[in-house]
Coordinates of C-alpha atoms in Angstrom, one line a residue:
Chain Z
M15 CA -28.6 -14.8 4.1
S16 CA -28.7 -11.9 7.2
V17 CA -25.7 -10.9 9.6
R18 CA -26.3 -8.3 11.9
G19 CA -29.0 -7.2 10.8
I20 CA -27.5 -7.0 7.2
T21 CA -29.1 -9.0 4.3
V22 CA -26.7 -9.4 2.5
D23 CA -29.1 -10.0 -0.6
G24 CA -26.0 -10.9 -3.6
E25 CA -27.1 -7.5 -4.8
T26 CA -25.5 -7.0 -9.0
L27 CA -24.6 -4.4 -10.6
G28 CA -27.9 -4.6 -12.7
A29 CA -28.6 -2.2 -15.5
L30 CA -25.8 -0.6 -14.7
A31 CA -23.4 -3.1 -16.5
P32 CA -24.8 -3.4 -20.2
R33 CA -24.3 1.0 -19.5
I34 CA -21.4 1.0 -18.3
F35 CA -19.9 -1.8 -20.7
R36 CA -21.7 0.3 -23.6
V37 CA -20.0 3.5 -23.0
A38 CA -15.9 1.9 -22.0
G39 CA -16.3 0.1 -24.5
I40 CA -17.6 3.1 -27.6
V41 CA -14.9 5.5 -25.4
G42 CA -12.3 2.1 -25.9
A43 CA -12.5 1.1 -29.2
T44 CA -12.3 4.5 -30.0
G45 CA -9.6 5.3 -28.5
L46 CA -7.0 2.2 -30.3
V47 CA -8.7 2.9 -34.1
L48 CA -7.8 6.8 -33.2
S49 CA -4.3 5.3 -32.3
I50 CA -4.2 3.6 -35.4
L51 CA -5.1 6.5 -37.7
I52 CA -3.5 8.8 -36.1
S53 CA -0.9 6.5 -36.5
A54 CA -1.6 5.4 -39.5
V55 CA -1.6 9.1 -40.7
F56 CA 1.2 11.3 -39.2
G57 CA 3.6 7.9 -39.6
A58 CA 4.0 8.1 -35.4
W59 CA 4.3 3.9 -35.4
D60 CA 7.6 3.9 -33.5
R61 CA 5.2 6.6 -30.8
L62 CA 2.7 4.4 -31.1
L63 CA 4.7 1.5 -29.6
F64 CA 6.1 3.2 -26.4
S65 CA 2.3 4.9 -26.3
Y66 CA 0.7 1.2 -26.2
L67 CA 3.5 -0.3 -23.9
T68 CA 2.6 3.0 -21.2
A69 CA -0.7 2.2 -21.7
F70 CA -0.5 -1.9 -21.2
I71 CA 2.1 -1.7 -18.1
F72 CA -0.3 1.1 -17.1
V73 CA -3.3 -1.9 -16.6
L74 CA -1.1 -4.7 -16.4
T75 CA -0.2 -3.2 -13.4
I76 CA -3.1 -2.9 -12.2
S77 CA -4.2 -6.2 -12.1
L78 CA -1.4 -8.1 -11.5
G79 CA -2.3 -6.0 -7.8
A80 CA -5.5 -7.2 -7.9
L81 CA -3.8 -10.8 -8.4
W82 CA -1.7 -10.7 -5.8
F83 CA -3.9 -9.1 -3.7
T84 CA -6.9 -11.2 -4.0
L85 CA -4.4 -14.4 -3.7
V86 CA -2.8 -13.5 0.0
Q87 CA -6.0 -12.6 1.0
H88 CA -6.9 -17.0 1.0
M89 CA -2.4 -17.5 2.0
T90 CA -4.2 -15.8 5.4
R91 CA -7.1 -16.6 5.0
A92 CA -8.0 -13.1 5.8
G93 CA -11.1 -12.7 6.9
W94 CA -11.6 -8.6 7.0
S95 CA -11.5 -7.7 3.5
V96 CA -14.0 -10.8 2.2
V97 CA -16.7 -7.9 1.2
L98 CA -13.7 -6.3 -1.3
R99 CA -12.6 -9.8 -3.0
R100 CA -15.3 -10.0 -5.8
V101 CA -13.4 -6.8 -7.1
S102 CA -10.9 -8.4 -6.7
E103 CA -10.5 -11.1 -8.3
A104 CA -13.2 -9.4 -11.3
I105 CA -10.1 -7.1 -12.6
A106 CA -7.3 -9.7 -11.8
A107 CA -9.6 -11.7 -14.0
N108 CA -8.1 -9.2 -16.9
L109 CA -5.0 -10.7 -16.9
T110 CA -6.4 -13.3 -19.4
W111 CA -7.1 -11.1 -22.3
L112 CA -4.7 -9.1 -21.6
A113 CA -2.3 -11.5 -23.4
I114 CA -3.8 -11.1 -26.5
A115 CA -3.0 -7.0 -25.9
F116 CA 0.2 -7.9 -25.1
A117 CA 0.7 -9.7 -28.5
P118 CA 0.7 -6.7 -31.3
I119 CA 4.1 -6.3 -29.3
A120 CA 5.3 -10.4 -29.4
I121 CA 4.6 -10.0 -33.0
L122 CA 6.7 -7.8 -34.2
V123 CA 9.6 -8.3 -32.3
M124 CA 9.4 -12.3 -33.8
L125 CA 8.4 -10.5 -36.7
G126 CA 12.1 -9.1 -36.5
Q127 CA 10.9 -5.7 -36.2
G128 CA 11.5 -5.6 -32.4
E129 CA 14.4 -2.7 -32.3
M130 CA 10.9 -0.2 -33.1
L131 CA 11.0 -0.8 -29.2
Y132 CA 13.8 -3.1 -28.0
H133 CA 17.1 -2.1 -28.4
W134 CA 18.5 -5.3 -28.8
A135 CA 16.0 -7.1 -31.1
D136 CA 18.1 -5.5 -33.6
A137 CA 19.8 -8.7 -34.8
S138 CA 23.3 -6.2 -36.6
L139 CA 24.3 -5.8 -32.4
F140 CA 25.5 -9.0 -33.1
D141 CA 27.3 -9.1 -35.8
A142 CA 31.0 -8.6 -35.4
G143 CA 31.1 -7.1 -38.8
S144 CA 28.6 -4.7 -39.0
E145 CA 29.7 -0.6 -36.8
H146 CA 26.3 -1.7 -34.7
F147 CA 27.9 -4.6 -32.5
D148 CA 27.7 -5.0 -29.4
E149 CA 30.0 -6.8 -27.9
V150 CA 28.0 -6.3 -23.7
L151 CA 24.8 -7.4 -25.3
T152 CA 26.3 -10.7 -27.3
K153 CA 26.3 -11.4 -23.4
K154 CA 23.4 -10.9 -23.4
R155 CA 21.5 -13.0 -26.0
V156 CA 21.5 -15.9 -24.8
F157 CA 18.5 -13.9 -22.5
F158 CA 17.3 -11.4 -24.8
N159 CA 17.0 -13.2 -28.7
P160 CA 12.7 -13.2 -30.1
G161 CA 11.7 -16.9 -30.1
F162 CA 13.4 -17.0 -25.7
W163 CA 11.7 -14.2 -24.7
T164 CA 7.9 -14.2 -26.0
L165 CA 8.5 -18.3 -24.9
R166 CA 8.6 -16.4 -21.8
A167 CA 5.8 -14.2 -21.6
V168 CA 3.8 -16.7 -23.2
F169 CA 4.2 -18.4 -19.5
Y170 CA 3.4 -15.6 -17.7
F171 CA 0.3 -14.3 -19.5
A172 CA -0.6 -18.5 -18.8
V173 CA 0.5 -18.6 -15.0
W174 CA -0.8 -15.6 -14.4
G175 CA -4.0 -16.1 -16.9
A176 CA -4.8 -19.6 -14.6
T177 CA -4.6 -17.9 -11.7
A178 CA -6.9 -15.8 -11.9
R179 CA -9.4 -17.7 -13.6
M180 CA -8.8 -20.8 -10.7
L181 CA -10.2 -17.6 -8.4
F182 CA -12.2 -15.8 -10.2
G183 CA -14.4 -19.5 -10.9
H184 CA -14.1 -20.5 -7.5
S185 CA -15.5 -17.9 -5.9
V186 CA -18.6 -17.3 -8.4
A187 CA -19.4 -20.8 -7.9
Q188 CA -19.7 -20.8 -4.4
D189 CA -21.8 -18.0 -4.5
A190 CA -24.3 -20.6 -5.8
S191 CA -23.4 -24.2 -4.3
G192 CA -22.5 -22.4 -0.8
D193 CA -19.6 -25.3 -1.0
L194 CA -16.4 -25.1 1.1
A195 CA -14.1 -27.3 -0.6
H196 CA -14.3 -24.1 -3.2
T197 CA -12.6 -22.0 -0.1
H198 CA -10.0 -25.3 0.0
H199 CA -9.0 -25.7 -3.0
M200 CA -8.6 -21.7 -3.7
Q201 CA -6.4 -22.0 0.4
K202 CA -4.3 -24.9 -0.5
F203 CA -3.4 -23.4 -4.2
S204 CA -2.2 -19.5 -3.7
P205 CA 0.5 -19.9 -2.2
I206 CA 2.2 -21.9 -5.3
C207 CA 0.5 -19.8 -6.8
M208 CA 2.5 -16.9 -4.9
A209 CA 5.4 -17.7 -5.3
L210 CA 4.9 -17.6 -9.1
Y211 CA 3.3 -14.8 -9.0
A212 CA 7.0 -13.5 -7.6
L213 CA 8.9 -15.5 -10.1
T214 CA 7.1 -14.1 -13.1
Q215 CA 6.1 -10.2 -11.8
T216 CA 9.7 -10.1 -11.6
L217 CA 10.7 -11.2 -14.8
A218 CA 7.7 -9.8 -16.9
V219 CA 8.8 -6.5 -16.3
V220 CA 12.4 -7.2 -17.0
D221 CA 11.5 -8.2 -20.1
W222 CA 9.3 -5.8 -21.2
V223 CA 10.2 -2.5 -19.2
M224 CA 13.4 -2.7 -18.0
S225 CA 14.7 -4.1 -21.1
L226 CA 13.7 -0.8 -23.0
E227 CA 18.1 -0.6 -21.3
P228 CA 19.6 -3.2 -22.3
H229 CA 21.9 -1.7 -20.8
W230 CA 21.2 -1.1 -17.4
F231 CA 20.4 -3.3 -14.8
S232 CA 18.2 -3.1 -11.5
T233 CA 17.9 -5.8 -8.8
M234 CA 15.2 -4.0 -7.2
Y235 CA 13.3 -3.4 -10.7
G236 CA 10.8 -5.8 -9.9
V237 CA 10.4 -5.3 -6.6
Y238 CA 9.7 -1.2 -7.5
F239 CA 6.5 -3.0 -9.8
F240 CA 5.3 -4.8 -6.8
A241 CA 5.2 -1.4 -5.0
A242 CA 3.9 0.7 -7.5
S243 CA 1.3 -2.4 -9.4
L244 CA 0.2 -1.7 -5.7
C245 CA -0.5 1.5 -5.3
G246 CA -2.7 0.7 -8.9
F247 CA -4.4 -1.6 -7.2
I248 CA -5.9 -0.6 -4.5
S249 CA -6.3 3.5 -5.4
I250 CA -8.4 1.3 -8.4
L251 CA -9.8 -0.2 -5.3
C252 CA -10.8 2.7 -3.1
V253 CA -12.8 4.4 -5.9
T254 CA -14.3 1.6 -7.2
V255 CA -15.7 0.5 -3.6
W256 CA -17.1 4.1 -3.5
L257 CA -18.6 4.5 -7.1
L258 CA -20.3 2.0 -5.7
Q259 CA -21.4 2.8 -3.0
R260 CA -22.5 6.3 -4.4
S261 CA -24.7 3.9 -6.5
G262 CA -26.6 2.4 -3.8
R263 CA -24.4 -0.9 -3.9
L264 CA -22.0 -2.7 -0.8
R265 CA -24.2 -0.1 1.2
G266 CA -24.6 -1.9 5.2
V267 CA -21.9 -4.1 3.8
V268 CA -18.5 -1.9 3.4
T269 CA -17.1 0.4 5.7
R270 CA -15.0 2.4 6.4
E271 CA -13.7 -0.6 8.1
H272 CA -12.6 -1.3 5.2
Y273 CA -11.9 1.7 3.9
Q274 CA -9.4 2.4 6.7
D275 CA -7.5 -1.5 6.2
A276 CA -7.5 -0.5 2.7
G277 CA -5.7 2.9 3.3
K278 CA -2.9 1.1 5.5
I279 CA -1.8 -1.0 2.7
L280 CA -2.1 2.1 0.4
F281 CA 0.0 4.2 1.8
G282 CA 2.2 1.4 3.6
F283 CA 2.7 -0.4 0.3
G284 CA 1.6 2.6 -2.7
I285 CA 2.9 5.6 -1.4
V286 CA 5.4 4.1 1.4
F287 CA 6.8 1.0 0.3
W288 CA 7.0 2.0 -3.3
A289 CA 9.4 5.5 -1.7
Y290 CA 11.7 3.3 0.6
I291 CA 12.5 0.2 -2.3
A292 CA 12.4 3.6 -6.0
F293 CA 15.5 5.7 -3.6
S294 CA 17.1 2.7 -2.4
Q295 CA 17.6 1.7 -6.1
Y296 CA 18.4 5.9 -6.7
M297 CA 20.8 5.6 -3.9
L298 CA 23.1 2.2 -5.1
I299 CA 24.0 3.6 -8.0
W300 CA 23.6 7.4 -6.7
Y301 CA 26.5 7.0 -4.4
A302 CA 28.4 4.0 -6.9
N303 CA 29.2 6.5 -9.4
I304 CA 29.2 4.2 -11.9
P305 CA 28.1 5.0 -15.3
E306 CA 26.4 2.8 -16.6
E307 CA 23.8 2.1 -14.0
T308 CA 23.4 6.1 -13.9
G309 CA 22.2 6.8 -17.1
W310 CA 19.8 5.4 -16.1
Y311 CA 19.1 8.3 -13.3
I312 CA 20.2 10.7 -16.3
T313 CA 18.0 10.8 -19.0
R314 CA 14.8 11.2 -16.1
Q315 CA 17.4 14.1 -15.0
I316 CA 17.9 16.3 -18.4
G317 CA 14.9 18.5 -19.7
S318 CA 11.3 18.4 -18.6
W319 CA 12.2 15.2 -17.2
R320 CA 13.9 16.8 -14.4
A321 CA 10.2 18.8 -13.4
V322 CA 8.0 15.2 -14.0
S323 CA 10.9 13.1 -11.7
A324 CA 10.5 15.6 -8.8
L325 CA 6.7 15.3 -9.7
L326 CA 7.0 12.0 -8.4
L327 CA 8.9 12.3 -5.3
F328 CA 5.9 15.5 -4.2
G329 CA 3.2 14.0 -5.3
H330 CA 3.6 10.4 -4.6
F331 CA 5.0 10.0 -1.9
C332 CA 5.5 13.4 0.3
V333 CA 1.6 14.9 -0.3
P334 CA 0.0 11.7 0.0
F335 CA 2.6 10.5 2.5
L336 CA 0.6 13.4 4.7
L337 CA -2.1 13.0 4.0
L338 CA -3.1 10.0 4.3
I339 CA -0.7 9.4 7.5
S340 CA -4.0 10.0 10.4
R341 CA -6.6 7.3 10.5
H342 CA -8.8 10.0 9.6
P343 CA -8.7 10.1 6.6
K344 CA -8.5 7.1 5.8
R345 CA -12.1 6.0 7.9
A346 CA -13.8 9.2 5.4
K347 CA -14.1 7.3 2.4
G348 CA -15.2 10.4 0.5
A349 CA -11.5 11.8 1.0
L350 CA -9.5 8.4 0.8
A351 CA -10.8 7.8 -2.6
L352 CA -10.0 11.2 -3.3
V353 CA -6.5 11.1 -2.7
A354 CA -6.7 7.1 -4.8
G355 CA -7.9 8.8 -7.8
W356 CA -4.6 11.0 -7.2
L357 CA -2.0 7.5 -7.1
L358 CA -4.0 6.3 -10.0
M359 CA -3.6 9.2 -11.8
M360 CA -0.1 8.9 -10.7
H361 CA 0.7 5.2 -10.9
Y362 CA 0.3 6.1 -14.1
V363 CA 3.0 9.2 -14.1
D364 CA 5.5 6.2 -12.6
M365 CA 4.9 4.5 -15.2
Y366 CA 5.7 7.0 -18.9
W367 CA 8.4 8.4 -16.7
L368 CA 9.3 4.4 -16.6
V369 CA 9.3 3.6 -20.1
M370 CA 9.4 6.7 -22.0
P371 CA 12.8 8.5 -20.9
R372 CA 15.8 7.3 -24.1
I373 CA 18.9 7.4 -23.2
P374 CA 21.3 8.7 -26.0
A375 CA 24.1 6.3 -25.4
D376 CA 26.4 7.9 -28.6
L377 CA 26.6 11.0 -27.0
L378 CA 26.6 9.8 -23.2
A379 CA 29.5 7.5 -23.8
S380 CA 31.9 9.7 -25.7
A381 CA 30.3 12.5 -23.4
E382 CA 33.7 13.3 -20.2
T383 CA 31.5 15.1 -18.1
Y384 CA 28.1 15.6 -17.5
R385 CA 28.5 19.4 -17.6
G386 CA 30.1 18.2 -21.1
F387 CA 27.4 16.0 -21.7
L388 CA 24.9 18.3 -21.1
D389 CA 26.7 20.3 -23.7
A390 CA 27.0 18.6 -26.0
V391 CA 23.3 17.4 -25.6
R392 CA 22.4 20.9 -26.7
E393 CA 24.4 21.7 -29.2
S394 CA 23.2 18.3 -31.2
G395 CA 19.9 20.0 -31.6
N396 CA 18.8 17.2 -29.3
D397 CA 15.9 17.5 -27.0
L398 CA 15.8 15.0 -24.2
G399 CA 12.6 16.0 -22.5
F400 CA 9.3 15.4 -21.6
H401 CA 6.9 15.3 -24.9
P402 CA 3.3 14.6 -24.1
H403 CA 2.0 12.6 -27.2
I404 CA -2.0 12.3 -28.2
L405 CA -0.5 9.1 -28.7
D406 CA -1.2 8.7 -25.4
L407 CA -3.9 9.6 -24.2
T408 CA -5.8 7.7 -27.4
C409 CA -4.0 4.8 -26.3
L410 CA -4.2 4.9 -22.6
L411 CA -8.3 5.3 -23.2
G412 CA -7.9 2.3 -25.5
L413 CA -6.9 -0.1 -23.2
G414 CA -8.6 1.4 -20.4
G415 CA -11.8 1.6 -21.3
V416 CA -11.6 -2.4 -22.9
A417 CA -10.2 -3.2 -18.6
V418 CA -13.4 -1.2 -17.3
A419 CA -16.3 -2.9 -20.0
L420 CA -15.0 -6.2 -19.4
T421 CA -14.0 -5.8 -15.9
A422 CA -18.0 -5.4 -16.2
R423 CA -19.5 -7.4 -18.4
R424 CA -17.3 -10.1 -15.9
L425 CA -19.3 -8.6 -13.2
R426 CA -22.5 -8.5 -14.9
D427 CA -23.7 -12.4 -13.6
C428 CA -22.6 -12.1 -10.1
A429 CA -22.7 -11.0 -7.0
L430 CA -20.6 -7.9 -5.9
I431 CA -19.1 -10.1 -2.9
P432 CA -18.5 -13.8 -2.1
T433 CA -21.6 -14.1 -1.3
Q434 CA -21.4 -17.7 0.6
D435 CA -17.6 -17.6 1.6
P436 CA -17.1 -19.2 4.7
R437 CA -15.8 -15.6 6.5
L438 CA -18.2 -13.6 5.1
G439 CA -20.1 -12.4 8.3
E440 CA -16.1 -12.1 9.7
S441 CA -15.8 -9.2 7.4
I442 CA -19.5 -7.3 7.3
A443 CA -18.6 -7.1 11.4
F444 CA -15.0 -6.2 11.2
E445 CA -13.8 -3.4 13.2
N446 CA -10.6 -1.9 13.7
V447 CA -9.4 -1.8 17.5
Chain V
M19 CA -5.6 -10.4 51.1
S20 CA -8.0 -13.4 50.9
A21 CA -9.6 -12.3 54.7
H22 CA -10.3 -8.8 54.1
G23 CA -11.5 -10.2 50.9
Q24 CA -13.8 -11.7 51.9
H25 CA -15.1 -9.4 54.1
A26 CA -14.8 -6.7 51.7
N27 CA -18.9 -6.8 51.1
D28 CA -19.8 -5.7 54.7
S29 CA -16.8 -3.4 55.3
T30 CA -18.0 0.4 56.5
G31 CA -14.5 2.0 56.1
E32 CA -12.7 3.9 53.4
V33 CA -13.9 2.3 50.0
F34 CA -12.1 2.6 46.7
G35 CA -14.3 2.0 45.3
L36 CA -17.5 -0.2 43.7
L37 CA -17.0 -3.2 41.5
A38 CA -20.2 -4.8 39.9
E39 CA -19.5 -7.4 37.1
F40 CA -21.4 -8.3 34.1
E41 CA -22.0 -12.1 32.6
T42 CA -21.5 -10.7 28.2
P43 CA -20.2 -7.9 26.7
E44 CA -23.7 -6.9 26.4
Q45 CA -24.3 -6.5 29.6
I46 CA -21.8 -4.2 29.9
T47 CA -21.7 -2.2 27.6
R48 CA -25.2 -1.2 28.2
A49 CA -23.6 -0.7 31.8
A50 CA -20.9 1.6 30.8
C51 CA -23.6 3.4 28.5
A52 CA -25.4 4.2 32.0
V53 CA -22.5 4.7 33.9
H54 CA -21.0 6.8 31.5
D55 CA -24.5 9.0 30.9
A56 CA -24.6 9.2 35.1
G57 CA -22.1 11.6 35.4
Y58 CA -19.0 9.7 36.7
K59 CA -15.4 10.4 35.3
L60 CA -13.0 8.1 37.9
W61 CA -13.8 5.3 36.5
D62 CA -13.4 2.1 34.0
C63 CA -14.5 -1.1 32.6
H64 CA -12.4 -4.8 32.6
T65 CA -12.6 -7.4 30.4
P66 CA -11.2 -10.2 29.6
F67 CA -10.9 -9.1 25.6
P68 CA -11.3 -6.5 23.7
V69 CA -15.1 -6.0 23.3
H70 CA -16.1 -3.7 19.6
G71 CA -18.0 -0.4 21.0
L72 CA -16.5 -0.7 24.9
D73 CA -14.3 2.8 24.2
K74 CA -17.3 4.1 22.4
A75 CA -19.9 3.3 25.2
M76 CA -17.9 4.1 28.2
G77 CA -17.0 8.0 25.6
V78 CA -13.6 7.2 26.2
K79 CA -12.1 10.5 23.8
P80 CA -9.2 9.9 21.7
T81 CA -6.2 9.4 22.8
I82 CA -3.4 12.4 21.6
L83 CA -0.3 9.2 21.3
P84 CA -0.7 9.2 17.2
V85 CA -0.5 13.2 17.4
L86 CA 2.7 13.3 19.9
V87 CA 4.2 10.4 17.9
F88 CA 4.7 12.4 15.1
F89 CA 5.6 15.4 16.7
G90 CA 9.3 12.6 17.8
G91 CA 9.2 11.0 14.3
L92 CA 9.3 14.9 13.4
T93 CA 12.6 15.0 16.5
G94 CA 13.9 12.1 14.7
V95 CA 14.4 13.1 11.5
T96 CA 15.2 16.3 12.3
L97 CA 18.2 15.7 14.6
G98 CA 19.2 12.4 12.4
F99 CA 20.0 15.3 9.2
L100 CA 21.4 18.3 11.8
M101 CA 23.6 15.6 13.8
Q102 CA 25.5 14.9 10.2
W103 CA 25.7 18.3 8.8
F104 CA 27.4 18.5 12.0
T105 CA 29.9 16.2 12.1
N106 CA 30.2 15.7 8.1
A107 CA 29.7 19.1 6.8
S108 CA 30.3 21.8 9.0
S109 CA 33.6 22.6 11.0
L110 CA 32.1 24.6 14.0
K111 CA 32.9 23.9 17.4
A112 CA 30.1 22.8 19.6
W113 CA 29.6 21.3 23.7
F114 CA 28.4 17.9 23.1
F115 CA 30.4 16.4 26.6
G116 CA 33.6 18.0 26.0
M117 CA 34.2 20.4 23.5
V118 CA 33.7 19.0 19.4
R119 CA 34.2 20.4 16.3
G120 CA 32.2 18.9 12.8
Y121 CA 35.2 18.1 10.2
E122 CA 34.4 18.5 6.6
Y123 CA 34.3 14.2 4.8
M124 CA 35.0 14.5 1.2
I125 CA 33.8 11.3 0.8
S126 CA 34.5 9.7 -2.4
G127 CA 34.2 13.4 -4.2
K128 CA 30.2 14.3 -2.9
P129 CA 29.3 17.2 -2.0
M130 CA 29.5 17.6 1.5
M131 CA 25.7 17.9 1.9
S132 CA 25.4 15.0 0.3
L133 CA 21.2 14.2 0.9
P134 CA 20.4 11.3 -0.1
A135 CA 24.7 9.1 1.8
W136 CA 22.3 10.8 4.0
I137 CA 18.8 9.9 4.4
P138 CA 19.4 6.1 5.2
V139 CA 20.0 7.3 8.9
M140 CA 17.7 10.5 8.9
F141 CA 15.0 6.8 8.5
E142 CA 16.7 5.7 10.8
T143 CA 16.5 8.1 13.2
T144 CA 12.6 9.1 12.6
V145 CA 11.9 5.1 13.2
L146 CA 13.8 5.1 16.9
F147 CA 12.6 8.3 18.5
S148 CA 8.9 7.5 17.1
A149 CA 9.2 4.6 18.3
I150 CA 10.2 5.5 21.5
A151 CA 7.8 8.7 21.7
A152 CA 4.8 5.9 21.2
V153 CA 6.1 3.1 24.5
A154 CA 7.4 6.0 26.4
L155 CA 4.2 8.1 26.5
M156 CA 1.8 5.6 26.6
L157 CA 4.0 4.6 29.5
V158 CA 3.0 8.1 31.0
F159 CA -0.1 8.3 29.6
N160 CA -1.5 4.5 31.6
G161 CA -0.2 4.6 34.2
L162 CA 2.5 1.2 33.6
P163 CA 3.8 -0.7 34.8
R164 CA 1.7 -0.6 38.3
L165 CA 2.4 -3.7 40.5
Y166 CA -0.9 -2.8 43.3
H167 CA -4.5 -2.0 42.6
P168 CA -7.1 -2.1 45.1
V169 CA -8.7 -4.6 42.6
F170 CA -7.1 -7.2 43.6
K171 CA -7.7 -7.0 47.1
S172 CA -11.5 -9.8 44.9
K173 CA -11.2 -12.9 44.7
R174 CA -13.3 -13.0 41.8
F175 CA -12.2 -10.6 40.3
A176 CA -9.9 -13.0 39.1
R177 CA -12.1 -13.9 36.6
A178 CA -11.6 -10.5 34.8
T179 CA -9.3 -12.2 32.8
D180 CA -11.8 -15.6 31.8
D181 CA -15.2 -15.1 31.9
R182 CA -16.6 -11.6 33.3
F183 CA -17.1 -8.7 33.1
F184 CA -15.9 -5.6 35.8
V185 CA -16.7 -2.3 36.2
V186 CA -15.3 -0.4 39.1
I187 CA -16.4 3.0 39.9
E188 CA -14.1 4.8 42.2
A189 CA -15.0 6.5 45.5
R190 CA -12.4 9.6 44.4
D191 CA -15.3 10.4 42.0
P192 CA -16.9 13.5 43.1
N193 CA -20.5 12.2 42.3
F194 CA -19.5 8.3 44.4
D195 CA -21.7 8.3 46.3
R196 CA -21.7 4.8 49.2
S197 CA -25.0 4.0 48.5
T198 CA -26.9 5.3 45.6
T199 CA -24.0 5.1 43.1
H200 CA -24.5 1.3 44.1
T201 CA -28.5 1.6 43.6
L202 CA -27.3 2.3 39.8
L203 CA -25.2 -0.8 39.8
E204 CA -27.7 -3.2 40.6
T205 CA -30.3 -1.2 38.4
L206 CA -27.8 -3.0 35.6
N207 CA -28.7 -6.3 36.8
P208 CA -24.1 -7.1 37.5
T209 CA -24.0 -11.1 39.0
S210 CA -22.4 -8.8 41.9
I211 CA -21.9 -5.5 43.9
E212 CA -19.2 -5.2 46.3
A213 CA -17.2 -2.7 47.9
L214 CA -13.8 -2.3 47.7
E215 CA -11.0 -1.2 50.6
A216 CA -9.3 1.6 50.3

């Protein structure tokens, strides 16, 4: 096929695919093995769970962002994005094996050992005779109990896996057959998949991240993750496409017009909407000033966590906002990839900031004032600040490496763009007015 | 109007400019390139839909409107902050259509300078000032609304909203010369050339 003098020959990753698979696979396997070894040697199993959950949520949100992006293109019958869709489909397809990555956590919870990670999984909380008895959590037990919780996780992965496989499968099948029925099928099922996506994405982050602090709740949590997912995914999309073009692929197919539009989504959702939702959640809790809600933010303002919060405010919003507000950096491929790379790091910091801080619940409950609470924390010798751990890095390299390796393997045998998509010509010729 | 339009071609009096008619986007893009290269400044293209690459062919410089909108937003965020600071957190006196005085409001034990509570208002004033700046300056720059233009005298020009593409070179242009401009336009193979009455 030829569009405006550009031959679309269905170029693939080619020889690059096995190389990426090998290198990323080795990094991933080494990371995971090292994580287990380090935990075993230093007895840091507690920390391993939190580090692993952070890395898992990081990879998961990126794949969920990719799934949303692919779905919304079909729902709106978008033309501009066709040349970016295959990369997006391939990243979304990671949702199939991520169920296996989640299995260790689910098994732990099912075996009754979940309290190492999830406070609500501690059975003694619900024993009226126990000193740990917690009346509030007893009321939430109908939702937060190992059986129902695991059942929901199975449902989420079933929905995501089926949707991602459907989108990737039909798209690749169309490359071979050129049959328009594939496009019709994807357009027909995208709206219902999107509705299920909204439901499962919201509930999943409530189950897996918000319930780390089961007393605390925020109705904006799901939307916050939606914005964060898009930040993670569009960042990685920009970086990936830029790297592919540097390797000589997608030349003349993906143009600065596509970069600009990806940059617009990154700016609109990943930076501004993220900050909008993050602030809305913060302001309501700050204004109401109810202890059961403020505790979550106090934990993130103690000691060195304060600096991490400030890093998110400036690094995830203020600075990238000013960097990307103009159209020129969005159209400069290298500049956009650079900002996207930075935002990808900020997305990891964001996930870390959500998962890691722990509330010293007893100290908070007995404190009269905020100052009294801080004094009590100091006297208790509890250091509540931000403490990086080597396991954070090994888990990130582990799951991240596996994700890159499997994405490369998925792209081994298929073209980097949907070569027979009916809107491919429109996409290649796309121009911003 | 129509009677004059019919004879516009024969007019020897004062002209507004020359109007050339084309049939395809490719033709007008090529024509725009040629007119731009000939050094004309006061001229324009009229098309039924946005033609990609036409701005570039005409040598239209990028607008500075976005930069001005940014400063509009900056003004909005500053004024939003100052307004709330003056009314809620200061006891200063100022003239605002009469003497007014700020009042230090204690609201639910929050500090006087309660930035988080002010941000929604600052956000709204930012959006308001940016939007007003964008619309108002857009109208200033493009000279709209404009209820009359000499091209309306041409009957052919009605097709600019349908299926024809037009180039107008104004007589005010320093490079304009009735015969050489006419010759230039003729080399571009237009469907027709008309002189527009002033």
